[in-house]
Each structure stands twice: as structure tokens, then as C-alpha cells.
PDB file of C-alpha atoms in Angstrom:
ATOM      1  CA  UNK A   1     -10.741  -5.332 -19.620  1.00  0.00           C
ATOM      2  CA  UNK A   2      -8.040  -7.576 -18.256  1.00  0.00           C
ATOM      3  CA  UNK A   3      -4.501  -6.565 -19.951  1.00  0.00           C
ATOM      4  CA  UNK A   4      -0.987  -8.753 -20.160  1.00  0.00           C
ATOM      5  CA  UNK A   5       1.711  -7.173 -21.294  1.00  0.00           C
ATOM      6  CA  UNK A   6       5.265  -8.730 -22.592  1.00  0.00           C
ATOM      7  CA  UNK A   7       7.414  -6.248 -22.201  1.00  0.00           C
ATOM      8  CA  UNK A   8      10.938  -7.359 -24.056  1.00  0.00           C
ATOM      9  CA  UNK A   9      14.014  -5.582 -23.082  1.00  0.00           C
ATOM     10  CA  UNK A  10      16.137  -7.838 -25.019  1.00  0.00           C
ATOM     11  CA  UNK A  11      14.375  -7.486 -28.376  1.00  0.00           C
ATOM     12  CA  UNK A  12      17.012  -5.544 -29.679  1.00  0.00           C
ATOM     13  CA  UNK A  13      19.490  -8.830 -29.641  1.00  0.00           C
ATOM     14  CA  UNK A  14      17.144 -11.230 -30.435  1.00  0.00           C
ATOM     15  CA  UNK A  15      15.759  -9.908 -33.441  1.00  0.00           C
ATOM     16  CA  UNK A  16      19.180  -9.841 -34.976  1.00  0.00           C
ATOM     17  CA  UNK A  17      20.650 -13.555 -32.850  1.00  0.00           C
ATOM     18  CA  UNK A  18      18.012 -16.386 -31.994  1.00  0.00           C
ATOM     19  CA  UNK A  19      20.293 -18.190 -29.904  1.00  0.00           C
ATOM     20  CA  UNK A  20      22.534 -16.823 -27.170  1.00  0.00           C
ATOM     21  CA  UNK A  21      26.450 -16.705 -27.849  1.00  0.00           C
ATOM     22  CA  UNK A  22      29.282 -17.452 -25.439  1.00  0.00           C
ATOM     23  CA  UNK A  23      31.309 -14.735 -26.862  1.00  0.00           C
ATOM     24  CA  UNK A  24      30.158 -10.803 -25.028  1.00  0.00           C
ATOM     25  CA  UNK A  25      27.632  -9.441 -27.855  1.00  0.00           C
ATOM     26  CA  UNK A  26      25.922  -6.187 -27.575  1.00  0.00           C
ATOM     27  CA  UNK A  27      24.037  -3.999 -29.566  1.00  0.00           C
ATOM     28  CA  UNK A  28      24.852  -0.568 -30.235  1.00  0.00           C
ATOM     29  CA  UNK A  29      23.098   2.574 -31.487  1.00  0.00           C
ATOM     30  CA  UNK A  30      24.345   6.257 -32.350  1.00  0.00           C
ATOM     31  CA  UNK A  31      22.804   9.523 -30.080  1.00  0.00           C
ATOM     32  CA  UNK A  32      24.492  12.819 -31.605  1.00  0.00           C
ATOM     33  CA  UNK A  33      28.218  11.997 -31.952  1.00  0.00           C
ATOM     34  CA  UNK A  34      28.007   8.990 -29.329  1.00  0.00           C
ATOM     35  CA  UNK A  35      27.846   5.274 -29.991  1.00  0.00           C
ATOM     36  CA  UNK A  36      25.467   3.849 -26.993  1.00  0.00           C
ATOM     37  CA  UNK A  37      25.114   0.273 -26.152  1.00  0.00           C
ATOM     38  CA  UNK A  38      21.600  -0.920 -25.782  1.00  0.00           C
ATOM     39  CA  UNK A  39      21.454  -4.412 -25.083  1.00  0.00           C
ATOM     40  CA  UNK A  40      24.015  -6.681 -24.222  1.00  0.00           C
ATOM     41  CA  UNK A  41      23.516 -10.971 -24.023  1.00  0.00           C
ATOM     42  CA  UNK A  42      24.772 -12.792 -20.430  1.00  0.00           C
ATOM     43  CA  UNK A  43      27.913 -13.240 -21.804  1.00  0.00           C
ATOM     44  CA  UNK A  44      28.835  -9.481 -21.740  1.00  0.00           C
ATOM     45  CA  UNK A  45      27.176  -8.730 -18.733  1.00  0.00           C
ATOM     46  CA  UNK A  46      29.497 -10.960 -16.902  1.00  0.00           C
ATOM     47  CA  UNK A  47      31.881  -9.191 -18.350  1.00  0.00           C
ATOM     48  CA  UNK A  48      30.714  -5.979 -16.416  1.00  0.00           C
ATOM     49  CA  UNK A  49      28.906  -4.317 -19.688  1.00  0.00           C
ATOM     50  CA  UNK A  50      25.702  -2.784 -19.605  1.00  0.00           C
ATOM     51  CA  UNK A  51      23.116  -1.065 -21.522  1.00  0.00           C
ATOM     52  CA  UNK A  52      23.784   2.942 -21.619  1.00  0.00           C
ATOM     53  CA  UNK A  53      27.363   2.302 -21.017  1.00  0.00           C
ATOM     54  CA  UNK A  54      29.578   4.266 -23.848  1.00  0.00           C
ATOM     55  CA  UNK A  55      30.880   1.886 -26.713  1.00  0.00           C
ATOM     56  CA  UNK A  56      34.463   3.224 -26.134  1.00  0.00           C
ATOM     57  CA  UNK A  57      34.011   2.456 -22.723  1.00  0.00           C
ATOM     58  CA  UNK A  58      32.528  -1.308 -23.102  1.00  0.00           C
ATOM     59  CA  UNK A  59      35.444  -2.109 -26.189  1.00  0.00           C
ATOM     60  CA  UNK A  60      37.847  -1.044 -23.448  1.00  0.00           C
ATOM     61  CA  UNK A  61      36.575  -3.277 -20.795  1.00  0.00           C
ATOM     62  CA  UNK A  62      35.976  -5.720 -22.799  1.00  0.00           C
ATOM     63  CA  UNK A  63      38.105  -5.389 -26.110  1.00  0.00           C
ATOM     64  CA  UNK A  64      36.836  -8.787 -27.610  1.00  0.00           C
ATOM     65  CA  UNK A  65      33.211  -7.864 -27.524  1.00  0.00           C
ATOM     66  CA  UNK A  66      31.089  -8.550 -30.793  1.00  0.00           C
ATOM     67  CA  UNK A  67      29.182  -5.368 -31.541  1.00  0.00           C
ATOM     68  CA  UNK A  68      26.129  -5.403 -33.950  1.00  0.00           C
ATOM     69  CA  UNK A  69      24.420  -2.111 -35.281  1.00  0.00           C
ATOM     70  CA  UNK A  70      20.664  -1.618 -33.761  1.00  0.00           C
ATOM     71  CA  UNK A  71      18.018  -2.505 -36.597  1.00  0.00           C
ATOM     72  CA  UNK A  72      14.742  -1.257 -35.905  1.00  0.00           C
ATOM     73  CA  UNK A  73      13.417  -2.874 -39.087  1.00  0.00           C
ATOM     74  CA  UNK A  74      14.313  -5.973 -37.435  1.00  0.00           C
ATOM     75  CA  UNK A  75      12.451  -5.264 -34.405  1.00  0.00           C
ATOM     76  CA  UNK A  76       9.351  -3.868 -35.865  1.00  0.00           C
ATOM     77  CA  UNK A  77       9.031  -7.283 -37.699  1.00  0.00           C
ATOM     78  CA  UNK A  78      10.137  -9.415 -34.799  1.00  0.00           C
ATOM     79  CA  UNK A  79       7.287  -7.372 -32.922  1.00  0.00           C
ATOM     80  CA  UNK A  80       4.837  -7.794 -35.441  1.00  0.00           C
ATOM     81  CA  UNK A  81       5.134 -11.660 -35.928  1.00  0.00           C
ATOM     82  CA  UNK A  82       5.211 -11.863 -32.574  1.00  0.00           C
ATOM     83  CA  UNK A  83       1.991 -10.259 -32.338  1.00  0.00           C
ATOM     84  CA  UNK A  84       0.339 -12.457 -34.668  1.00  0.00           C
ATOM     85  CA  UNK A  85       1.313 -15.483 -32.948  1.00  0.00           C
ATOM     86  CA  UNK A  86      -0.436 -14.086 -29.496  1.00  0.00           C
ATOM     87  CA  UNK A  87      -3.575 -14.043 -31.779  1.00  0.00           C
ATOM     88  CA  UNK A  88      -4.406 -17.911 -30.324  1.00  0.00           C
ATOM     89  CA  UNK A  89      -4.883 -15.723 -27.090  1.00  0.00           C
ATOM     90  CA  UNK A  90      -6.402 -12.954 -27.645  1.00  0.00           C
ATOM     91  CA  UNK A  91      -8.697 -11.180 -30.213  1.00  0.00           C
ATOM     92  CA  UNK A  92      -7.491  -8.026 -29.377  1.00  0.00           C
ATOM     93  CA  UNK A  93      -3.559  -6.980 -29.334  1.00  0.00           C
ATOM     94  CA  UNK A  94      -1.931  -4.130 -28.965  1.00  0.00           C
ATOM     95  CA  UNK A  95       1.558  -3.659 -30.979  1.00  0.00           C
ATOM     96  CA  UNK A  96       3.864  -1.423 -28.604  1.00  0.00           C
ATOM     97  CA  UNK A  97       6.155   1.312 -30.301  1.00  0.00           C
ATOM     98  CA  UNK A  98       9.768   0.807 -31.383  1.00  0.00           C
ATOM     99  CA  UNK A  99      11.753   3.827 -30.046  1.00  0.00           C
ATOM    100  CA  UNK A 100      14.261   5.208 -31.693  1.00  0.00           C
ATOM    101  CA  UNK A 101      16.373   6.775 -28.946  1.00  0.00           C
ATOM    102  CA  UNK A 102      18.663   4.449 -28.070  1.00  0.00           C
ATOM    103  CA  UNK A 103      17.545   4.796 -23.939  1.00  0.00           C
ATOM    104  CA  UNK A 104      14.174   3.409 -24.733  1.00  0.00           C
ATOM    105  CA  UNK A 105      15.611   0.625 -26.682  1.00  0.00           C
ATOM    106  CA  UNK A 106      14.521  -1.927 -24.179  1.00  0.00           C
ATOM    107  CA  UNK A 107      11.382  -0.959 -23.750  1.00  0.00           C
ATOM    108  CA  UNK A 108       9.464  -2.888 -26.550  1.00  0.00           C
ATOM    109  CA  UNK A 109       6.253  -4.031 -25.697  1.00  0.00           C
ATOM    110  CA  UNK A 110       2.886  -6.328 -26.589  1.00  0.00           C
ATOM    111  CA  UNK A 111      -0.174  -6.466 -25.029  1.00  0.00           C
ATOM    112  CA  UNK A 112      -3.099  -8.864 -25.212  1.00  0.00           C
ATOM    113  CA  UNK A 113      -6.573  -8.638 -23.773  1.00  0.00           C
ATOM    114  CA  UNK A 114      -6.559 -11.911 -21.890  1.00  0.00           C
ATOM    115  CA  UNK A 115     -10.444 -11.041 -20.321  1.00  0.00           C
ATOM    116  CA  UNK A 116     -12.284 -12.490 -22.463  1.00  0.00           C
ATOM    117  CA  UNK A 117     -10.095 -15.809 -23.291  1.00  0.00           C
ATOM    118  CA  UNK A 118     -10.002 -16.859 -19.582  1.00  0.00           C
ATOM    119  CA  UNK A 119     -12.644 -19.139 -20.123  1.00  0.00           C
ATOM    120  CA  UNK A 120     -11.620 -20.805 -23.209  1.00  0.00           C
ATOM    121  CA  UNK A 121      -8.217 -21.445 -21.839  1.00  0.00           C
ATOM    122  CA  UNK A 122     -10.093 -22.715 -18.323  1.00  0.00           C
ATOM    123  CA  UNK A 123      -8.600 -20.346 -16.168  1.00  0.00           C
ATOM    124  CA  UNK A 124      -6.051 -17.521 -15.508  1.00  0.00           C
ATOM    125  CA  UNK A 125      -3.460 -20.023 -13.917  1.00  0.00           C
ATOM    126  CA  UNK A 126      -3.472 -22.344 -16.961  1.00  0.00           C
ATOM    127  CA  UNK A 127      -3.506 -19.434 -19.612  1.00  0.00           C
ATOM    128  CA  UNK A 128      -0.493 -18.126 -18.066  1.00  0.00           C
ATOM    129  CA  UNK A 129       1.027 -21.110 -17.684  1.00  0.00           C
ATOM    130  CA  UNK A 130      -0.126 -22.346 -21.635  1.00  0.00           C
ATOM    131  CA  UNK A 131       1.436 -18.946 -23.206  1.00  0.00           C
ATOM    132  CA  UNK A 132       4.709 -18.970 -21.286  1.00  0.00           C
ATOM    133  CA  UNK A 133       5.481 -22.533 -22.407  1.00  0.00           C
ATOM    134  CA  UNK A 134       4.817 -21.462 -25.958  1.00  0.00           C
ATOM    135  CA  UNK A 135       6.720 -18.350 -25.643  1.00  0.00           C
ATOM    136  CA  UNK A 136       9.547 -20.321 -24.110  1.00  0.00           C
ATOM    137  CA  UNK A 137       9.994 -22.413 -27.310  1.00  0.00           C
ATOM    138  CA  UNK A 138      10.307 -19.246 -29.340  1.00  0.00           C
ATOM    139  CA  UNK A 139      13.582 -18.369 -27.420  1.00  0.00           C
ATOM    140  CA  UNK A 140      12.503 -14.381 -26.526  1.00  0.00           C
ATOM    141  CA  UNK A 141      13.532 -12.891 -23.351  1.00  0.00           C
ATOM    142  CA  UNK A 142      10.332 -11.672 -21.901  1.00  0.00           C
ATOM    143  CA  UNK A 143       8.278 -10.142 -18.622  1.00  0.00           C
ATOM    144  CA  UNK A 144       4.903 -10.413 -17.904  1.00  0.00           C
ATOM    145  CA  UNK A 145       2.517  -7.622 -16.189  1.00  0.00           C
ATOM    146  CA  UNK A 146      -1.355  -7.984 -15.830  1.00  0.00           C
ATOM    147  CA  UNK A 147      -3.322  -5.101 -15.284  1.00  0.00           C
ATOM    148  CA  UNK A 148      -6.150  -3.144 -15.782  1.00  0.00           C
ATOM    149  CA  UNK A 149      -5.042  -0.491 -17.938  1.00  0.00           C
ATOM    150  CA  UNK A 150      -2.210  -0.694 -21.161  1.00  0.00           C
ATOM    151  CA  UNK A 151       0.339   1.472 -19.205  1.00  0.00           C
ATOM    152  CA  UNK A 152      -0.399  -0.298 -16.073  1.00  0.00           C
ATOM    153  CA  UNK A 153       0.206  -3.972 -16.935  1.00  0.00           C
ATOM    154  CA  UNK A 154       3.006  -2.355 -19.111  1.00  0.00           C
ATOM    155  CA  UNK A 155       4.971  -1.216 -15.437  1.00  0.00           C
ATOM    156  CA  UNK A 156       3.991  -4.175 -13.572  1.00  0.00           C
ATOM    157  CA  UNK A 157       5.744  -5.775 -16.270  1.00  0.00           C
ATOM    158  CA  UNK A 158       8.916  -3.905 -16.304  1.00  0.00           C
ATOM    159  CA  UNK A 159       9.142  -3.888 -12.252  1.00  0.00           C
ATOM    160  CA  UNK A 160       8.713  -7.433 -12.582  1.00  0.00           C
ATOM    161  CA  UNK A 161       5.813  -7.724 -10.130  1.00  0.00           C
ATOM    162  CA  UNK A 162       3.857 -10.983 -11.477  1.00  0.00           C
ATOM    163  CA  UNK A 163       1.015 -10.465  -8.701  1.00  0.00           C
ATOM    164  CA  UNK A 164      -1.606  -9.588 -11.082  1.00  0.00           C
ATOM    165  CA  UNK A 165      -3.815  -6.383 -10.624  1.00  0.00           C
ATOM    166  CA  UNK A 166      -7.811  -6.784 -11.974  1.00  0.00           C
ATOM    167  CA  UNK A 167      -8.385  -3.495 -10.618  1.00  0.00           C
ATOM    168  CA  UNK A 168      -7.293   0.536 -10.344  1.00  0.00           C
ATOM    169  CA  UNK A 169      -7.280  -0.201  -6.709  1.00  0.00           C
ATOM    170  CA  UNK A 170      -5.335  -3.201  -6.841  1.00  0.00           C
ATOM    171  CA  UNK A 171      -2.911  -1.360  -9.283  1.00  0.00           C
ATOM    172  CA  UNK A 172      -2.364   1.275  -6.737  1.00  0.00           C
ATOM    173  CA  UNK A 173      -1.065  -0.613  -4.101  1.00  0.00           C
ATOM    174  CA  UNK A 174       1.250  -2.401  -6.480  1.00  0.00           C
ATOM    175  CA  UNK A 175       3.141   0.519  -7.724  1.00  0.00           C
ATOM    176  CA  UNK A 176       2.548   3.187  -5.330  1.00  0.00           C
ATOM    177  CA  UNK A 177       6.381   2.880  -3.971  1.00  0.00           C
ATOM    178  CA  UNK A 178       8.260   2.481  -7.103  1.00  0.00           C
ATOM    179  CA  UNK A 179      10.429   4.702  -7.951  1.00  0.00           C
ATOM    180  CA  UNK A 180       9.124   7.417 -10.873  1.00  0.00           C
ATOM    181  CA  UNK A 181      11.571   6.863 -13.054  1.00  0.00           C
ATOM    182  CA  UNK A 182       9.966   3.309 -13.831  1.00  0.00           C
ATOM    183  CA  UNK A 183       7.382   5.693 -15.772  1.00  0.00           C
ATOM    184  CA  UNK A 184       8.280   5.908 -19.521  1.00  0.00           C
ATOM    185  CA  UNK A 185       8.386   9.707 -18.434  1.00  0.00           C
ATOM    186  CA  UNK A 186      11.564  12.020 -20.100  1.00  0.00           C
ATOM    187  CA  UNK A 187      14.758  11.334 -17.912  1.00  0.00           C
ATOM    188  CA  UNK A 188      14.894  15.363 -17.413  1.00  0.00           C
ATOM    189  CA  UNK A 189      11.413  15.202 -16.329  1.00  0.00           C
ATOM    190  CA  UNK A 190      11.926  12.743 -13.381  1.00  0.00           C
ATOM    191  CA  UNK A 191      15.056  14.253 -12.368  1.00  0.00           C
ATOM    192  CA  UNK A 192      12.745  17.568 -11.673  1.00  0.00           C
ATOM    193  CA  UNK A 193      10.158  15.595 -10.049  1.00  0.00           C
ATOM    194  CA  UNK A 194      13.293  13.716  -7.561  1.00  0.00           C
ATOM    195  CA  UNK A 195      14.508  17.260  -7.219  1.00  0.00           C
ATOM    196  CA  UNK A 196      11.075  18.833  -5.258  1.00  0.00           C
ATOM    197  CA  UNK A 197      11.057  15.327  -3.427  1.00  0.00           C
ATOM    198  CA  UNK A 198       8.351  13.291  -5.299  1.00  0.00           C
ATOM    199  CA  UNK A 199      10.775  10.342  -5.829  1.00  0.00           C
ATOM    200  CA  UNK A 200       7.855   7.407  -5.502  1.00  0.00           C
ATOM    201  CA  UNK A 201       4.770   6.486  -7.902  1.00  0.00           C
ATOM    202  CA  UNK A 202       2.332   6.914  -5.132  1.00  0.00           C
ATOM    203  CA  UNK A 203       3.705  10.724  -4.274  1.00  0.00           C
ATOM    204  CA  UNK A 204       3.408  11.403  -7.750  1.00  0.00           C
ATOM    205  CA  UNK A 205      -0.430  10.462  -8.268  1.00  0.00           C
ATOM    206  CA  UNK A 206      -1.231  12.190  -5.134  1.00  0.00           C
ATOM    207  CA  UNK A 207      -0.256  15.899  -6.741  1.00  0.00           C
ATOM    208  CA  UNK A 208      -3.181  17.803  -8.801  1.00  0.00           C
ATOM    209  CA  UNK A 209      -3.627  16.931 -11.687  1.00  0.00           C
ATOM    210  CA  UNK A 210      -4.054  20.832 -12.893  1.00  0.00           C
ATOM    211  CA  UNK A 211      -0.862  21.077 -11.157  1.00  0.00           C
ATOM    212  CA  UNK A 212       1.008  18.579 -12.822  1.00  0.00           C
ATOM    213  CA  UNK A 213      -0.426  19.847 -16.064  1.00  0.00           C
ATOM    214  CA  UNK A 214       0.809  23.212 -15.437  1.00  0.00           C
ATOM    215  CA  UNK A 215       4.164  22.762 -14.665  1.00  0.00           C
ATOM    216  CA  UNK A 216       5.393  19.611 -17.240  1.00  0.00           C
ATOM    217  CA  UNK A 217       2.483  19.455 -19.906  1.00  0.00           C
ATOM    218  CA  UNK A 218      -0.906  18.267 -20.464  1.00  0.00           C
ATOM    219  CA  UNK A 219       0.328  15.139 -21.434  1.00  0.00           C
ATOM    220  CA  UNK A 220       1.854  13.919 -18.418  1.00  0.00           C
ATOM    221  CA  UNK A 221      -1.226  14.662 -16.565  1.00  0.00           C
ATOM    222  CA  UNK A 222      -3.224  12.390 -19.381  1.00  0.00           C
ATOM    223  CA  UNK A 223      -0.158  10.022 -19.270  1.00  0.00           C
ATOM    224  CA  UNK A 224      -1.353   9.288 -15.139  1.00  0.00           C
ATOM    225  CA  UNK A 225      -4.688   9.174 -15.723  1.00  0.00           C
ATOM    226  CA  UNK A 226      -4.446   5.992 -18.684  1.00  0.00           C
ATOM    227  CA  UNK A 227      -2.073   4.414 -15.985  1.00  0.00           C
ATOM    228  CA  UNK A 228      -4.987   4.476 -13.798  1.00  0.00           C
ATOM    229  CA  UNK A 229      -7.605   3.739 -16.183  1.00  0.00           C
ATOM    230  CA  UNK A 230      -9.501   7.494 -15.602  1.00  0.00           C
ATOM    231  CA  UNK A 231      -9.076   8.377 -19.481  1.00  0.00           C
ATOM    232  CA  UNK A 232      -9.597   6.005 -22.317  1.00  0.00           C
ATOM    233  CA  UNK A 233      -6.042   4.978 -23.927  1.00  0.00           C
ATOM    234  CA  UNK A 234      -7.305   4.974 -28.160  1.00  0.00           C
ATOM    235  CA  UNK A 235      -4.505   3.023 -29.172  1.00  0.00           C
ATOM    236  CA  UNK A 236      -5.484   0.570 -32.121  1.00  0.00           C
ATOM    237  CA  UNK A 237      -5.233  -3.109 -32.294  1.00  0.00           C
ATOM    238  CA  UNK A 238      -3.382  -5.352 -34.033  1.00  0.00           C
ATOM    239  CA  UNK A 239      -4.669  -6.260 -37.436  1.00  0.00           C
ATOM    240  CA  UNK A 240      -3.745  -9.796 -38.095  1.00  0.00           C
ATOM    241  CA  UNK A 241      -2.334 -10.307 -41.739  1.00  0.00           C
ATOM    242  CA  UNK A 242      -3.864 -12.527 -43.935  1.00  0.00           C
ATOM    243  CA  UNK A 243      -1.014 -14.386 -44.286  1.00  0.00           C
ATOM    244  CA  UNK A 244       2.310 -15.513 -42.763  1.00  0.00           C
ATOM    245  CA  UNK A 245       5.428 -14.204 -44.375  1.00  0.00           C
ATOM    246  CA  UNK A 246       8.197 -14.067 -42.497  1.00  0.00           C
ATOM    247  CA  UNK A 247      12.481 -13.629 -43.338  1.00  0.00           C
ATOM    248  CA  UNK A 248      15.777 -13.460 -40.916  1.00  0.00           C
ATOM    249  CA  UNK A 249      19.285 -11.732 -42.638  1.00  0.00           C
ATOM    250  CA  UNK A 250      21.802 -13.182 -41.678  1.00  0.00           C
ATOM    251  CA  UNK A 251      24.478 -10.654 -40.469  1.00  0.00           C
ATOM    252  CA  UNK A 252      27.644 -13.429 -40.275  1.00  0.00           C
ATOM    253  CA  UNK A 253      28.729 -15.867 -42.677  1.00  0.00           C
ATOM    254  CA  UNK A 254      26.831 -19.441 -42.807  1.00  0.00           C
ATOM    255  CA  UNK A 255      29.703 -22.088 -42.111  1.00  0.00           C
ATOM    256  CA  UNK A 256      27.039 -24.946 -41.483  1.00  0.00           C
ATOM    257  CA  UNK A 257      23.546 -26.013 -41.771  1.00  0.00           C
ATOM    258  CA  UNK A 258      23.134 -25.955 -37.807  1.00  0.00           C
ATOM    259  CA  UNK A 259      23.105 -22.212 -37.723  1.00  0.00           C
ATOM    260  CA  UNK A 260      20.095 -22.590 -40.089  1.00  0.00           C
ATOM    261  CA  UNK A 261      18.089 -24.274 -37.222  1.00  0.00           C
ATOM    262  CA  UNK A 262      16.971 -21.326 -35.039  1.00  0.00           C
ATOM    263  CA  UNK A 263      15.704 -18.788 -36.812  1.00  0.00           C
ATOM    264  CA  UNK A 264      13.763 -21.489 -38.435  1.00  0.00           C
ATOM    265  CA  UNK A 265      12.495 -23.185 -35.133  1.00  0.00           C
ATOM    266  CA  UNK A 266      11.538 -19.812 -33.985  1.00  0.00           C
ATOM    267  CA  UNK A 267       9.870 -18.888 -37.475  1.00  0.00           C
ATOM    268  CA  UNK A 268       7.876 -21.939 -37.440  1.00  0.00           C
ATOM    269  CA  UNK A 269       6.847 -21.457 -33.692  1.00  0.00           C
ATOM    270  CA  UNK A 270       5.572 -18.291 -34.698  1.00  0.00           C
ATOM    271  CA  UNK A 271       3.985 -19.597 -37.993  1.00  0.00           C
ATOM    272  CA  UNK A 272       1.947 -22.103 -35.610  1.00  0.00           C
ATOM    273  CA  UNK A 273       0.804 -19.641 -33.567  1.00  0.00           C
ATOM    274  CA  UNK A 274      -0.615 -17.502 -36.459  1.00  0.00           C
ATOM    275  CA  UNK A 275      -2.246 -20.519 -38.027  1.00  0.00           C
ATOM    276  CA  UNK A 276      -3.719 -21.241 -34.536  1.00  0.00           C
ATOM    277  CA  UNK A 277      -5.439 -17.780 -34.062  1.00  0.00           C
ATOM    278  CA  UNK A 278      -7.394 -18.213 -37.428  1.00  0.00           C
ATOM    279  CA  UNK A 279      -8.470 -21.836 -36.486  1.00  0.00           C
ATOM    280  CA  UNK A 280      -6.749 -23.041 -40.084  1.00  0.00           C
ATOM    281  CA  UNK A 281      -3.751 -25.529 -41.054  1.00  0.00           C
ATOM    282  CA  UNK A 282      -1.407 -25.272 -44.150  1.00  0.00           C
ATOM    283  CA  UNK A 283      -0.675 -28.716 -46.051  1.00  0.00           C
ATOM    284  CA  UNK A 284       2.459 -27.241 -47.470  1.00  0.00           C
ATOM    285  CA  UNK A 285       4.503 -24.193 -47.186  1.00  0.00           C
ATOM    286  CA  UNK A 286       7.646 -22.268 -48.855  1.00  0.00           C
ATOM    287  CA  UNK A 287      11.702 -21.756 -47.768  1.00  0.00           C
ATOM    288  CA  UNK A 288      13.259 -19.524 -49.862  1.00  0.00           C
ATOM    289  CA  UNK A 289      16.950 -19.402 -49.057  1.00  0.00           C
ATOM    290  CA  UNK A 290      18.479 -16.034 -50.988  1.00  0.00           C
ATOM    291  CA  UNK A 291      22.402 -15.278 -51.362  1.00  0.00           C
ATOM    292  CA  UNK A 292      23.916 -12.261 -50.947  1.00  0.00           C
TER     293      UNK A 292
END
């Protein structure tokens, strides 16, 4: 199996905004007594905020920053119609998780089997090339990894490293000298693994695996071998609804019609794609507007 992954570290915005503000927005989230911001647009990265920076600290840098509260409803839906639209690639998707803790906020992900649909899209090149122009119009902030395994594709992804890898091999020499804590591995855990000088991918895969087992946990030891495609990863696929039904609240005041216009382009972008991956067409189909 060939895997893509889109790996969206802005999800947590765009669920709640489909079109990006001039004024500093971020997102925020609560850990313990702490308010953490998780995603910020350009706009407030230019104004030197950043995700994992303290909300007291980013309101006083930056004391006319919009703030909206994290909504993982939001982003499991966002995921989930987003998943149905990659149906027109694939046959087989995998819907990533939606973490919780506000440090893993950016690491929402979707994968697609793109193996067997190189063929019907006459090519890798032009698959690639057909799916990012369709995921342009739908106005997500996305990276793209292609590998051989889920958790593979999934880093290639989120080290940005476009160089596709058909094989364990090939995968190896990709990420052997990235840093570990580009694993989705507890923070604590890669601090103790810096600590004893195994600060590189490669260094880490070399150790035993009944080592590694020993001293963190079976499950980091099963964790390297699904990177590397030496255990099966059972995650389920995507079932595609039977139909489309889709809705965006509004967390601001509607002033205009214009502000209508882009959740609804990206709701009907998404709409096409879902109608696409069942080979069907609609000859009508319903707005319901709701007030408050």
C-alpha cells in the first residue's frame, strides 16, 4: 500500500474561520489552570505569537488579538467532511484522531490509500497535482507526506519532506536524521531519550526493540515498528455516509451577505467531492439558514 497523508496544523482555525483575517486571531484551549494558544492565523504570527505560547503572554504582546475558544466538535466535523470529499481518490481513508490536549492540537490528520487510484488518475504526478488544486479551492492549510506506512507518510508530512517514500527503505533514509521529537511520542518521553543522547530518528530505530520496550512501554516499541511497516497498524477506514449534511455556526454577528460566501464555497467544494466519490449528481439541494 501506497499512503498520503494531509496532515493540518491549522484545522483548529479553519474549522471555526474559512477565510483568513487581517486582524491577529488565535485559538485558545485550557490545560489545568492555564489558557494555551494553539493556533494562531499569519496575522498574529507577525505579530510574534505562537502556538504553546501562554494567553496572558500573547494578550500582552499583542493586546488587540481576537481569541476564539478551541471546538473539537468543529474539527471532528471539518475532519470528517473532509474525509468524504477525498473519497473521489481513494476507496480507502483513514480519519486521524482529534486530540484533546491542547499540544497536539495541530496535529490533525487524513490519510488516503492513493495505490490503487494511480492508474485511474494516470499517474502519481497528475494525482498529486489533481487533489492539491481541489484542496486549494477548499481554503485548508495543509501538508502532504507519502509513504509506506500510516505513521510514516504521517511524519514525512509534518517535516514537510514532499520526496515521496514507496518503500521501508526509502522511508529510512528520509527520516533517519530528524529530530525525535517529530514522533507523536510524550514530550517527557523524548526529553529522556535527548537526555541518554538518542536525539535523531535513525539513533532511535537502531536501539532493541526489547530494550526500548523495557524501559518506556510496549507501546513505543509497537509505535516504531507501524512507522516502519514491521507490525500491521488495524486502524479502520472511513465509512462514507450515505449522504451529505453539512452546517457552519457562526461565532460573530452577520453584518452582510458576503460573509455568507465562504463557508458556503467551501461546503459546496466539499459537497462535490462527496458526490464525486459515489459516481452520482444531485438535481437540487437544501440551505437552511437558522437564527440564534
Amino acid at each position: 500500500m501506497l499512503w498520503l497523508c494531509l496532515s493540518l496544523p491549522q484545522l483548529p482555525l479553519e474549522a471555526l474561520r474559512t477565510r483568513e483575517e487581517l486582524t491577529p486571531t488565535i485559538v485558545t484551549a485550557w490545560e489545568g489552570s492555564a489558557r494555551w494558544v494553539v493556533c494562531c492565523n499569519e496575522a498574529a504570527e507577525q505579530s510574534h505569537l505562537k502556538a504553546s505560547m501562554n494567553y496572558t503572554v500573547a494578550l500582552a504582546i499583542c493586546p488587540q488579538v481576537i481569541m476564539l475558544e478551541r471546538n473539537l466538535q468543529a474539527e471532528h466535523s471539518a475532519l470528517t467532511r473532509l474525509a468524504a470529499w477525498g473519497y473521489q481518490f481513494s476507496s480507502t481513508i483513514i480519519l486521524g484522531e482529534i486530540s484533546p490536549n491542547p499540544h497536539q492540537a495541530r496535529h490533525a490528520a487524513l490519510w488516503l490509500e492513493i495505490g490503487a487510484s494511480l492508474k485511474l488518475f494516470g499517474g502519481f504526478r497528475s494525482l498529486i497535482e489533481t487533489l492539491e488544486n481541489e484542496l486549494t479551492l477548499l481554503c485548508y492549510t495543509y501538508r502532504l507526506g507519502v509513504g509506506p506506512t500510516l505513521e510514516g507518510a504521517a511524519l514525512l508530512a509534518r517535516a514537510e519532506i514532499r520526496v515521496a517514500a514507496t518503500t521501508p527503505e526509502a522511508l529510512y533514509a528520509r527520516i533517519r536524521n530528524l529530530p525525535i521529537h517529530r514522533l507523536t511520542l510524550p514530550t517527557q518521553m523524548c526529553q529522556q531519550l535527548d537526555t541518554v543522547g538518542v536525539r535523531t530518528i535513525g539513533l532511535l530505530l537502531e536501539l532493541p526493540r526489547d530494550a526500548i520496550a523495557k524501559r518506556f512501554g510496549p507501546e513505543v516499541s509497537d509505535f516504531l515498528d507501524r512507522l516502519m511497516g514491521r507490525a500491521a497498524d488495524p486502524r479502520p477506514a472511513f465509512a462514507l455516509p450515505r449522504r451529505y449534511d453539512a452546517q457552519f455556526n457562526f461565532d460573530f454577528e452577520l453584518k452582510n451577505t458576503e460573509a455568507l460566501l465562504f463557508p458556503l464555497k467551501r461546503m459546496l467544494q466539499e459537497f462535490v467531492g462527496f458526490l464525486r466519490g459515489q459516481d452520482v449528481c444531485v438535481q437540487s439541494f437544501h440551505l437552511l439558514f437558522e437564527h440564534r
